[in-house]
């Protein structure tokens, strides 16, 4: 699934017993929702016995079971006390031969080959005219669901219902736009005793023009502010500015602002942290690690299907102050100016006014 290339520490091995009254996972409900969505297909993850908290379980469904050929949205329903967070992907291949498996050790790498990984994208995206064509011809052969379970589940039979459901919205015809995302992230660490440490990320867009329509900004416990910009000819365009809320994955729509990324643009992001403690904090996926993660969902011309076989990754080491000097990119002096600006609460409120 490859949605982060941050270094991961040795993962805690968990003992896991998969009890698999794995009956029939797919039920095709011929429900006509709108003229756009021709079919809703429910995929239920079976009840599974988990003897440790904080487990990651994956499940793969061959797309040949889905009948229709384009995903235009999905909906996730979970029992919140049990299932914490669900990711969904279409993949060419995945890491095991099993249908349901423990995917904690492969953290973030459950697909191989071509893939489209959705952070959050629901039926509301219909009007973006975005769809993802799947099947052998486009090398997307499996739907893979990854669920993060907060608590142990010692007695799955006691659960009232399956705790993790994914409903796919499907249609037979293609869409004008396809979906992919760009992931900006930091590696390295936050030094001890730092009042305002900034992890900066920068990279150049070398691909075709795309339109942004949704993002999420994600940090863990020390994040104060997460900012994203496009720099074009030394002018900055604000994409996002958020105060991170714990480990939230909430997505924000940016469709109304029609932000385009053009070839030659610079994508820039930074996260500001306060770490008053005596230890440095690593960036990573572990519970005690920190993250600086800005994921931008975009749509692009579906005729150019080969432009983005996977998500685009853009990572920088937090110890390299890549914004200024400019990490080897021209025309980004504006980031140097910004580097010296204090990111005050006032500035944040101004920005919100701008966005609204
Ligand atoms: C999942 O779907 C099944 C079948 O419709 C339903 O009984 C169950 O309550 C659903 N679970 C959740 C968490 O929505
Ligand atoms: C999957 O199964 C094939 C054939 O049974 C085997 O050769 C291959 O090693 C298996 N792969 C994994 C990852 O278990
Ligand atoms: C989608 O593409 C078709 C065929 O290229 C075109 O006729 C139609 O106007 C497009 N629709 C939108 C909303 O762009
Ligand atoms: C920057 O400006 C130059 C000259 O005005 C123009 O040729 C170039 O296309 C611009 N670059 C971008 C990425 O817009």
CSV table of C-alpha atoms and ligand atoms in Angstrom, one decimal:
chain,number,residue,atom,x,y,z
A,1,UNK,CA,0.0,0.0,0.0
A,2,UNK,CA,3.0,2.2,0.4
A,3,UNK,CA,1.5,5.2,1.9
A,4,UNK,CA,4.5,6.3,3.9
A,5,UNK,CA,8.1,5.8,3.5
A,6,UNK,CA,9.0,7.0,6.9
A,7,UNK,CA,11.5,4.6,8.7
A,8,UNK,CA,9.6,2.3,11.0
A,9,UNK,CA,11.2,0.9,14.1
A,10,UNK,CA,11.1,-2.8,14.8
A,11,UNK,CA,7.5,-3.6,15.0
A,12,UNK,CA,6.2,-5.3,17.9
A,13,UNK,CA,5.3,-8.9,17.0
A,14,UNK,CA,1.8,-9.8,17.9
A,15,UNK,CA,0.4,-13.2,18.3
A,16,UNK,CA,-2.8,-13.4,16.4
A,17,UNK,CA,-5.3,-16.0,16.0
A,18,UNK,CA,-7.6,-15.6,13.1
A,19,UNK,CA,-10.8,-17.3,13.7
A,20,UNK,CA,-12.4,-17.5,10.5
A,21,UNK,CA,-15.9,-18.1,10.3
A,22,UNK,CA,-15.2,-16.5,7.0
A,23,UNK,CA,-18.4,-17.1,5.3
A,24,UNK,CA,-19.3,-15.0,2.4
A,25,UNK,CA,-17.8,-11.6,2.6
A,26,UNK,CA,-19.3,-10.0,-0.4
A,27,UNK,CA,-22.9,-9.3,-0.8
A,28,UNK,CA,-24.0,-7.6,-4.0
A,29,UNK,CA,-26.9,-5.4,-3.3
A,30,UNK,CA,-28.6,-4.3,-6.5
A,31,UNK,CA,-29.5,-0.9,-5.0
A,32,UNK,CA,-29.9,1.9,-7.4
A,33,UNK,CA,-28.7,5.0,-5.6
A,34,UNK,CA,-28.4,7.7,-8.2
A,35,UNK,CA,-27.9,7.7,-12.0
A,36,UNK,CA,-24.2,8.0,-11.3
A,37,UNK,CA,-23.8,5.1,-8.9
A,38,UNK,CA,-25.1,1.9,-10.4
A,39,UNK,CA,-24.3,-0.4,-7.6
A,40,UNK,CA,-23.4,-0.5,-4.0
A,41,UNK,CA,-21.4,-3.5,-2.8
A,42,UNK,CA,-20.9,-4.2,0.8
A,43,UNK,CA,-17.6,-5.8,2.0
A,44,UNK,CA,-17.8,-7.0,5.6
A,45,UNK,CA,-14.6,-7.8,7.4
A,46,UNK,CA,-15.3,-11.0,9.4
A,47,UNK,CA,-15.2,-11.1,13.2
A,48,UNK,CA,-11.7,-11.8,14.3
A,49,UNK,CA,-10.1,-12.8,17.6
A,50,UNK,CA,-7.4,-10.4,18.5
A,51,UNK,CA,-5.5,-11.1,21.7
A,52,UNK,CA,-3.5,-7.8,21.8
A,53,UNK,CA,-4.6,-4.2,21.4
A,54,UNK,CA,-3.3,-2.0,18.5
A,55,UNK,CA,-3.6,-4.7,15.7
A,56,UNK,CA,-3.6,-4.1,12.0
A,57,UNK,CA,-5.7,-6.6,10.0
A,58,UNK,CA,-5.9,-6.6,6.2
A,59,UNK,CA,-8.4,-8.3,3.9
A,60,UNK,CA,-8.2,-8.6,0.2
A,61,UNK,CA,-11.1,-9.1,-2.2
A,62,UNK,CA,-10.4,-9.9,-5.9
A,63,UNK,CA,-12.0,-7.2,-8.1
A,64,UNK,CA,-13.4,-10.0,-10.3
A,65,UNK,CA,-16.0,-10.4,-7.6
A,66,UNK,CA,-17.3,-6.9,-8.1
A,67,UNK,CA,-18.8,-7.1,-11.6
A,68,UNK,CA,-18.7,-3.4,-12.3
A,69,UNK,CA,-15.6,-1.6,-13.4
A,70,UNK,CA,-15.3,1.8,-11.9
A,71,UNK,CA,-15.2,2.8,-8.2
A,72,UNK,CA,-16.8,6.2,-7.8
A,73,UNK,CA,-16.9,6.4,-4.0
A,74,UNK,CA,-17.0,4.4,-0.8
A,75,UNK,CA,-18.4,4.5,2.7
A,76,UNK,CA,-16.9,3.0,5.8
A,77,UNK,CA,-19.0,1.9,8.8
A,78,UNK,CA,-17.4,0.7,11.9
A,79,UNK,CA,-18.1,-0.1,15.6
A,80,UNK,CA,-16.0,2.8,16.9
A,81,UNK,CA,-15.1,1.2,20.2
A,82,UNK,CA,-13.4,-1.6,18.3
A,83,UNK,CA,-12.2,-0.4,14.9
A,84,UNK,CA,-10.2,2.8,15.1
A,85,UNK,CA,-9.2,3.6,11.5
A,86,UNK,CA,-9.7,2.0,8.1
A,87,UNK,CA,-7.8,2.5,4.9
A,88,UNK,CA,-8.8,1.2,1.6
A,89,UNK,CA,-6.8,0.6,-1.5
A,90,UNK,CA,-7.0,-0.9,-5.0
A,91,UNK,CA,-3.8,-2.8,-5.7
A,92,UNK,CA,-2.2,-4.8,-8.5
A,93,UNK,CA,-0.8,-7.4,-6.0
A,94,UNK,CA,-0.5,-7.6,-2.2
A,95,UNK,CA,2.0,-9.1,0.2
A,96,UNK,CA,0.5,-12.5,1.1
A,97,UNK,CA,-1.6,-15.3,-0.3
A,98,UNK,CA,-4.1,-15.0,2.4
A,99,UNK,CA,-7.5,-13.4,2.3
A,100,UNK,CA,-7.3,-12.0,5.8
A,101,UNK,CA,-3.9,-11.4,7.5
A,102,UNK,CA,-2.1,-9.5,10.2
A,103,UNK,CA,-0.5,-6.6,8.3
A,104,UNK,CA,1.1,-4.7,11.2
A,105,UNK,CA,4.6,-5.7,10.4
A,106,UNK,CA,4.2,-4.6,6.8
A,107,UNK,CA,2.9,-1.2,8.1
A,108,UNK,CA,2.0,1.0,5.2
A,109,UNK,CA,3.3,-1.5,2.6
A,110,UNK,CA,0.4,-3.8,1.8
A,111,UNK,CA,0.1,-3.3,-1.9
A,112,UNK,CA,2.8,-4.0,-4.5
A,113,UNK,CA,2.8,-2.8,-8.1
A,114,UNK,CA,0.1,-0.4,-9.2
A,115,UNK,CA,-2.1,1.1,-6.5
A,116,UNK,CA,-4.6,3.7,-5.5
A,117,UNK,CA,-4.9,4.3,-1.7
A,118,UNK,CA,-7.8,6.3,-0.4
A,119,UNK,CA,-7.5,8.2,2.8
A,120,UNK,CA,-11.1,9.2,2.9
A,121,UNK,CA,-13.3,9.6,-0.1
A,122,UNK,CA,-17.0,9.0,0.2
A,123,UNK,CA,-20.1,9.1,-1.8
A,124,UNK,CA,-20.0,12.9,-1.6
A,125,UNK,CA,-17.2,12.9,-4.1
A,126,UNK,CA,-19.6,12.0,-6.9
A,127,UNK,CA,-19.7,15.5,-8.2
A,128,UNK,CA,-15.9,15.6,-8.7
A,129,UNK,CA,-16.5,13.4,-11.7
A,130,UNK,CA,-13.7,11.1,-10.4
A,131,UNK,CA,-13.7,7.4,-10.8
A,132,UNK,CA,-11.1,4.7,-10.6
A,133,UNK,CA,-11.2,2.1,-13.3
A,134,UNK,CA,-10.2,-1.3,-12.1
A,135,UNK,CA,-9.6,-4.8,-13.5
A,136,UNK,CA,-6.9,-6.7,-15.2
A,137,UNK,CA,-6.5,-4.2,-18.1
A,138,UNK,CA,-5.5,-1.4,-15.7
A,139,UNK,CA,-3.6,-3.7,-13.3
A,140,UNK,CA,-5.7,-3.1,-10.3
A,141,UNK,CA,-6.8,-6.6,-9.2
A,142,UNK,CA,-7.7,-6.4,-5.5
A,143,UNK,CA,-9.5,-4.2,-3.1
A,144,UNK,CA,-7.5,-4.3,0.1
A,145,UNK,CA,-9.0,-3.1,3.4
A,146,UNK,CA,-6.7,-2.3,6.3
A,147,UNK,CA,-8.3,-1.9,9.7
A,148,UNK,CA,-6.6,-0.7,12.8
A,149,UNK,CA,-8.1,-2.2,16.0
A,150,UNK,CA,-7.6,-0.2,19.1
A,151,UNK,CA,-8.6,-2.9,21.6
A,152,UNK,CA,-8.1,-6.6,21.9
A,153,UNK,CA,-11.1,-8.7,20.8
A,154,UNK,CA,-10.8,-11.9,23.0
A,155,UNK,CA,-14.3,-13.1,22.2
A,156,UNK,CA,-15.4,-12.2,18.7
A,157,UNK,CA,-18.6,-14.2,19.1
A,158,UNK,CA,-19.8,-11.7,21.6
A,159,UNK,CA,-19.7,-8.9,19.1
A,160,UNK,CA,-23.2,-8.0,18.0
A,161,UNK,CA,-22.2,-7.6,14.3
A,162,UNK,CA,-19.2,-7.4,12.1
A,163,UNK,CA,-17.3,-4.3,13.3
A,164,UNK,CA,-15.8,-3.1,9.9
A,165,UNK,CA,-17.9,-2.6,6.8
A,166,UNK,CA,-16.9,-1.0,3.6
A,167,UNK,CA,-19.4,-0.1,0.9
A,168,UNK,CA,-18.1,0.5,-2.5
A,169,UNK,CA,-20.1,2.7,-5.0
A,170,UNK,CA,-19.6,1.3,-8.4
A,171,UNK,CA,-20.6,2.0,-11.9
A,172,UNK,CA,-20.1,0.5,-15.4
A,173,UNK,CA,-18.9,3.5,-17.3
A,174,UNK,CA,-15.7,5.5,-16.9
A,175,UNK,CA,-15.2,9.0,-15.5
A,176,UNK,CA,-13.4,12.0,-17.0
A,177,UNK,CA,-11.0,12.1,-14.0
A,178,UNK,CA,-9.0,9.6,-12.2
A,179,UNK,CA,-7.8,9.8,-8.6
A,180,UNK,CA,-4.4,9.7,-7.0
A,181,UNK,CA,-2.7,11.5,-4.1
A,182,UNK,CA,0.6,13.1,-3.2
A,183,UNK,CA,2.1,12.4,0.2
A,184,UNK,CA,4.4,14.9,1.9
A,185,UNK,CA,6.2,13.6,4.9
A,186,UNK,CA,9.2,14.1,7.2
A,187,UNK,CA,11.9,11.8,8.5
A,188,UNK,CA,14.5,12.6,11.1
A,189,UNK,CA,13.6,13.8,14.6
A,190,UNK,CA,12.5,16.8,16.7
A,191,UNK,CA,15.3,17.8,19.0
A,192,UNK,CA,14.9,17.9,22.8
A,193,UNK,CA,14.0,21.2,24.5
A,194,UNK,CA,12.7,22.9,21.3
A,195,UNK,CA,10.1,25.5,21.6
A,196,UNK,CA,9.3,25.9,17.9
A,197,UNK,CA,11.0,23.3,15.7
A,198,UNK,CA,10.0,23.3,12.1
A,199,UNK,CA,10.2,20.2,9.9
A,200,UNK,CA,10.2,21.5,6.3
A,201,UNK,CA,9.4,19.5,3.2
A,202,UNK,CA,9.9,20.5,-0.4
A,203,UNK,CA,9.8,18.9,-3.9
A,204,UNK,CA,9.3,19.8,-7.5
A,205,UNK,CA,6.2,18.7,-9.5
A,206,UNK,CA,7.6,17.1,-12.6
A,207,UNK,CA,4.3,15.5,-13.8
A,208,UNK,CA,1.2,16.6,-15.7
A,209,UNK,CA,-1.2,19.3,-14.4
A,210,UNK,CA,-3.6,18.0,-11.7
A,211,UNK,CA,-6.4,19.5,-9.6
A,212,UNK,CA,-6.4,19.2,-5.8
A,213,UNK,CA,-9.8,18.6,-4.2
A,214,UNK,CA,-9.2,17.3,-0.7
A,215,UNK,CA,-6.4,17.0,1.9
A,216,UNK,CA,-5.6,15.8,5.4
A,217,UNK,CA,-2.9,17.1,7.6
A,218,UNK,CA,-1.7,14.8,10.3
A,219,UNK,CA,0.6,15.0,13.3
A,220,UNK,CA,0.7,13.3,16.6
A,221,UNK,CA,1.1,14.8,20.0
A,222,UNK,CA,3.6,17.7,19.6
A,223,UNK,CA,2.3,19.4,16.5
A,224,UNK,CA,1.3,23.0,16.7
A,225,UNK,CA,0.7,23.9,13.0
A,226,UNK,CA,0.8,22.2,9.6
A,227,UNK,CA,1.1,24.3,6.5
A,228,UNK,CA,1.0,23.4,2.8
A,229,UNK,CA,1.9,25.7,-0.2
A,230,UNK,CA,2.5,25.6,-3.9
A,231,UNK,CA,5.3,28.0,-5.0
A,232,UNK,CA,5.1,29.0,-8.6
A,233,UNK,CA,7.6,31.5,-9.9
A,234,UNK,CA,8.4,32.7,-6.4
A,235,UNK,CA,4.7,33.3,-5.5
A,236,UNK,CA,3.1,31.2,-2.9
A,237,UNK,CA,-0.4,29.7,-3.0
A,238,UNK,CA,-1.8,28.5,0.2
A,239,UNK,CA,-3.2,25.0,0.2
A,240,UNK,CA,-3.8,24.4,3.8
A,241,UNK,CA,-3.0,25.6,7.3
A,242,UNK,CA,-4.2,23.6,10.2
A,243,UNK,CA,-3.8,23.2,13.9
A,244,UNK,CA,-3.4,19.4,14.3
A,245,UNK,CA,-5.9,17.8,16.5
A,246,UNK,CA,-4.3,14.8,18.2
A,247,UNK,CA,-3.9,12.0,15.7
A,248,UNK,CA,-6.8,13.1,13.6
A,249,UNK,CA,-7.2,12.0,9.9
A,250,UNK,CA,-10.0,14.4,9.2
A,251,UNK,CA,-10.2,15.4,5.5
A,252,UNK,CA,-10.8,18.9,4.3
A,253,UNK,CA,-12.4,19.7,1.0
A,254,UNK,CA,-10.6,22.3,-1.2
A,255,UNK,CA,-12.7,21.8,-4.3
A,256,UNK,CA,-14.1,25.3,-4.2
A,257,UNK,CA,-10.7,26.9,-4.6
A,258,UNK,CA,-9.7,25.1,-7.7
A,259,UNK,CA,-6.1,24.7,-6.8
A,260,UNK,CA,-4.1,23.3,-9.7
A,261,UNK,CA,-0.5,21.9,-9.5
A,262,UNK,CA,1.3,22.6,-12.7
A,263,UNK,CA,4.6,21.1,-14.1
A,264,UNK,CA,7.5,23.1,-12.6
A,265,UNK,CA,5.6,24.0,-9.4
A,266,UNK,CA,7.2,23.5,-6.0
A,267,UNK,CA,5.2,21.7,-3.3
A,268,UNK,CA,6.2,22.9,0.1
A,269,UNK,CA,5.0,21.9,3.6
A,270,UNK,CA,6.1,22.3,7.1
A,271,UNK,CA,5.0,21.3,10.6
A,272,UNK,CA,5.8,23.2,13.7
A,273,UNK,CA,6.4,21.4,17.0
A,274,UNK,CA,6.9,22.1,20.6
A,275,UNK,CA,8.9,19.6,22.5
A,276,UNK,CA,9.7,20.7,26.0
A,277,UNK,CA,11.0,17.4,27.1
A,278,UNK,CA,14.6,16.2,27.5
A,279,UNK,CA,14.4,13.5,24.7
A,280,UNK,CA,14.4,13.9,21.0
A,281,UNK,CA,11.4,12.5,19.2
A,282,UNK,CA,11.7,10.4,16.0
A,283,UNK,CA,9.4,10.7,13.1
A,284,UNK,CA,7.8,7.4,12.4
A,285,UNK,CA,4.7,5.3,12.6
A,286,UNK,CA,5.1,4.0,16.1
A,287,UNK,CA,2.8,5.0,19.0
A,288,UNK,CA,5.4,7.3,20.6
A,289,UNK,CA,6.8,8.7,17.3
A,290,UNK,CA,5.8,12.0,15.7
A,291,UNK,CA,4.5,12.6,12.2
A,292,UNK,CA,4.5,15.4,9.8
A,293,UNK,CA,2.2,14.3,7.0
A,294,UNK,CA,0.2,16.2,4.5
A,295,UNK,CA,-1.7,14.2,2.0
A,296,UNK,CA,-3.3,15.9,-1.0
A,297,UNK,CA,-5.9,14.1,-3.1
A,298,UNK,CA,-6.0,15.2,-6.7
A,299,UNK,CA,-7.9,14.3,-9.9
A,300,UNK,CA,-6.3,14.1,-13.3
A,301,UNK,CA,-7.3,13.4,-16.8
A,302,UNK,CA,-8.4,9.8,-16.9
A,303,UNK,CA,-7.0,9.4,-20.5
A,304,UNK,CA,-3.5,9.8,-18.9
A,305,UNK,CA,-4.1,6.7,-16.7
A,306,UNK,CA,-0.4,5.8,-16.8
A,307,UNK,CA,0.8,9.2,-15.3
A,308,UNK,CA,0.3,8.0,-11.7
A,309,UNK,CA,0.6,4.2,-11.2
A,310,UNK,CA,1.1,4.9,-7.5
A,311,UNK,CA,0.8,7.8,-5.1
A,312,UNK,CA,3.5,10.5,-5.4
A,313,UNK,CA,5.8,10.7,-2.5
A,314,UNK,CA,7.6,13.8,-1.3
A,315,UNK,CA,9.8,13.4,1.8
A,316,UNK,CA,12.4,15.5,3.4
A,317,UNK,CA,14.7,15.1,6.4
A,318,UNK,CA,13.6,17.4,9.2
A,319,UNK,CA,17.2,18.1,10.0
A,320,UNK,CA,17.8,19.6,6.6
A,321,UNK,CA,16.3,23.1,6.5
A,322,UNK,CA,15.2,22.6,2.9
A,323,UNK,CA,13.1,25.8,2.6
A,324,UNK,CA,16.0,28.2,2.9
A,325,UNK,CA,18.5,27.8,1.3
A,326,UNK,CA,16.1,26.2,-1.1
A,327,UNK,CA,17.1,22.6,-1.4
A,328,UNK,CA,18.4,23.2,-4.9
A,329,UNK,CA,15.2,24.7,-6.4
A,330,UNK,CA,15.0,28.0,-8.1
A,331,UNK,CA,12.4,30.7,-7.6
A,332,UNK,CA,11.5,29.8,-4.0
A,333,UNK,CA,12.9,32.8,-2.2
A,334,UNK,CA,9.4,33.4,-0.9
A,335,UNK,CA,9.9,30.4,1.3
A,336,UNK,CA,12.9,32.0,2.9
A,337,UNK,CA,10.8,35.0,3.8
A,338,UNK,CA,8.1,32.8,5.2
A,339,UNK,CA,10.7,30.9,7.2
A,340,UNK,CA,11.3,33.9,9.3
A,341,UNK,CA,7.6,34.7,9.8
A,342,UNK,CA,6.2,33.8,13.2
A,343,UNK,CA,3.3,31.4,12.9
A,344,UNK,CA,1.2,33.1,15.4
A,345,UNK,CA,-2.4,32.5,16.3
A,346,UNK,CA,-3.2,35.7,14.6
A,347,UNK,CA,-1.7,34.6,11.4
A,348,UNK,CA,-3.7,31.4,11.6
A,349,UNK,CA,-7.0,33.3,12.1
A,350,UNK,CA,-6.2,35.5,9.1
A,351,UNK,CA,-5.7,32.4,7.0
A,352,UNK,CA,-8.9,30.9,8.1
A,353,UNK,CA,-10.7,34.1,7.0
A,354,UNK,CA,-9.0,33.8,3.7
A,355,UNK,CA,-10.1,30.2,3.2
A,356,UNK,CA,-13.7,30.7,4.2
B,1,LIG,C1,-22.2,-4.4,8.6
B,1,LIG,O1,-23.1,-4.9,7.8
B,1,LIG,C2,-24.0,-5.9,8.3
B,1,LIG,C3,-24.9,-6.4,7.3
B,1,LIG,O2,-25.7,-5.4,6.7
B,1,LIG,C4,-24.7,-5.3,9.5
B,1,LIG,O3,-25.5,-6.3,10.2
B,1,LIG,C5,-23.7,-4.7,10.5
B,1,LIG,O4,-24.4,-4.1,11.6
B,1,LIG,C6,-22.8,-3.7,9.8
B,1,LIG,N1,-21.8,-3.3,10.8
B,1,LIG,C7,-21.6,-2.0,11.0
B,1,LIG,C8,-20.5,-1.6,11.9
B,1,LIG,O5,-22.2,-1.1,10.4
B,2,LIG,C1,1.9,-17.8,-2.6
B,2,LIG,O1,1.6,-19.1,-3.1
B,2,LIG,C2,2.5,-19.5,-4.1
B,2,LIG,C3,2.0,-20.8,-4.7
B,2,LIG,O2,1.2,-21.6,-3.7
B,2,LIG,C4,3.9,-19.7,-3.5
B,2,LIG,O3,4.8,-20.1,-4.5
B,2,LIG,C5,4.3,-18.3,-3.0
B,2,LIG,O4,5.6,-18.4,-2.3
B,2,LIG,C6,3.3,-17.8,-2.0
B,2,LIG,N1,3.7,-16.4,-1.6
B,2,LIG,C7,3.6,-16.0,-0.3
B,2,LIG,C8,4.0,-14.6,-0.1
B,2,LIG,O5,3.3,-16.7,0.6
B,3,LIG,C1,-16.2,14.1,-20.1
B,3,LIG,O1,-15.6,13.6,-21.3
B,3,LIG,C2,-16.5,13.6,-22.4
B,3,LIG,C3,-15.8,12.9,-23.5
B,3,LIG,O2,-14.5,13.3,-23.6
B,3,LIG,C4,-17.0,15.0,-22.7
B,3,LIG,O3,-17.9,14.9,-23.8
B,3,LIG,C5,-17.7,15.6,-21.5
B,3,LIG,O4,-18.1,16.9,-21.8
B,3,LIG,C6,-16.8,15.5,-20.3
B,3,LIG,N1,-17.5,15.9,-19.1
B,3,LIG,C7,-17.1,16.8,-18.2
B,3,LIG,C8,-18.0,17.1,-17.1
B,3,LIG,O5,-16.0,17.4,-18.3
B,4,LIG,C1,7.3,31.3,-14.6
B,4,LIG,O1,7.4,32.5,-15.4
B,4,LIG,C2,8.0,32.4,-16.7
B,4,LIG,C3,8.2,33.7,-17.3
B,4,LIG,O2,7.1,34.6,-17.0
B,4,LIG,C4,7.1,31.4,-17.5
B,4,LIG,O3,7.7,31.2,-18.8
B,4,LIG,C5,7.0,30.1,-16.8
B,4,LIG,O4,6.2,29.2,-17.5
B,4,LIG,C6,6.5,30.3,-15.3
B,4,LIG,N1,6.5,29.1,-14.6
B,4,LIG,C7,5.5,28.5,-14.1
B,4,LIG,C8,5.7,27.2,-13.4
B,4,LIG,O5,4.4,29.0,-14.2
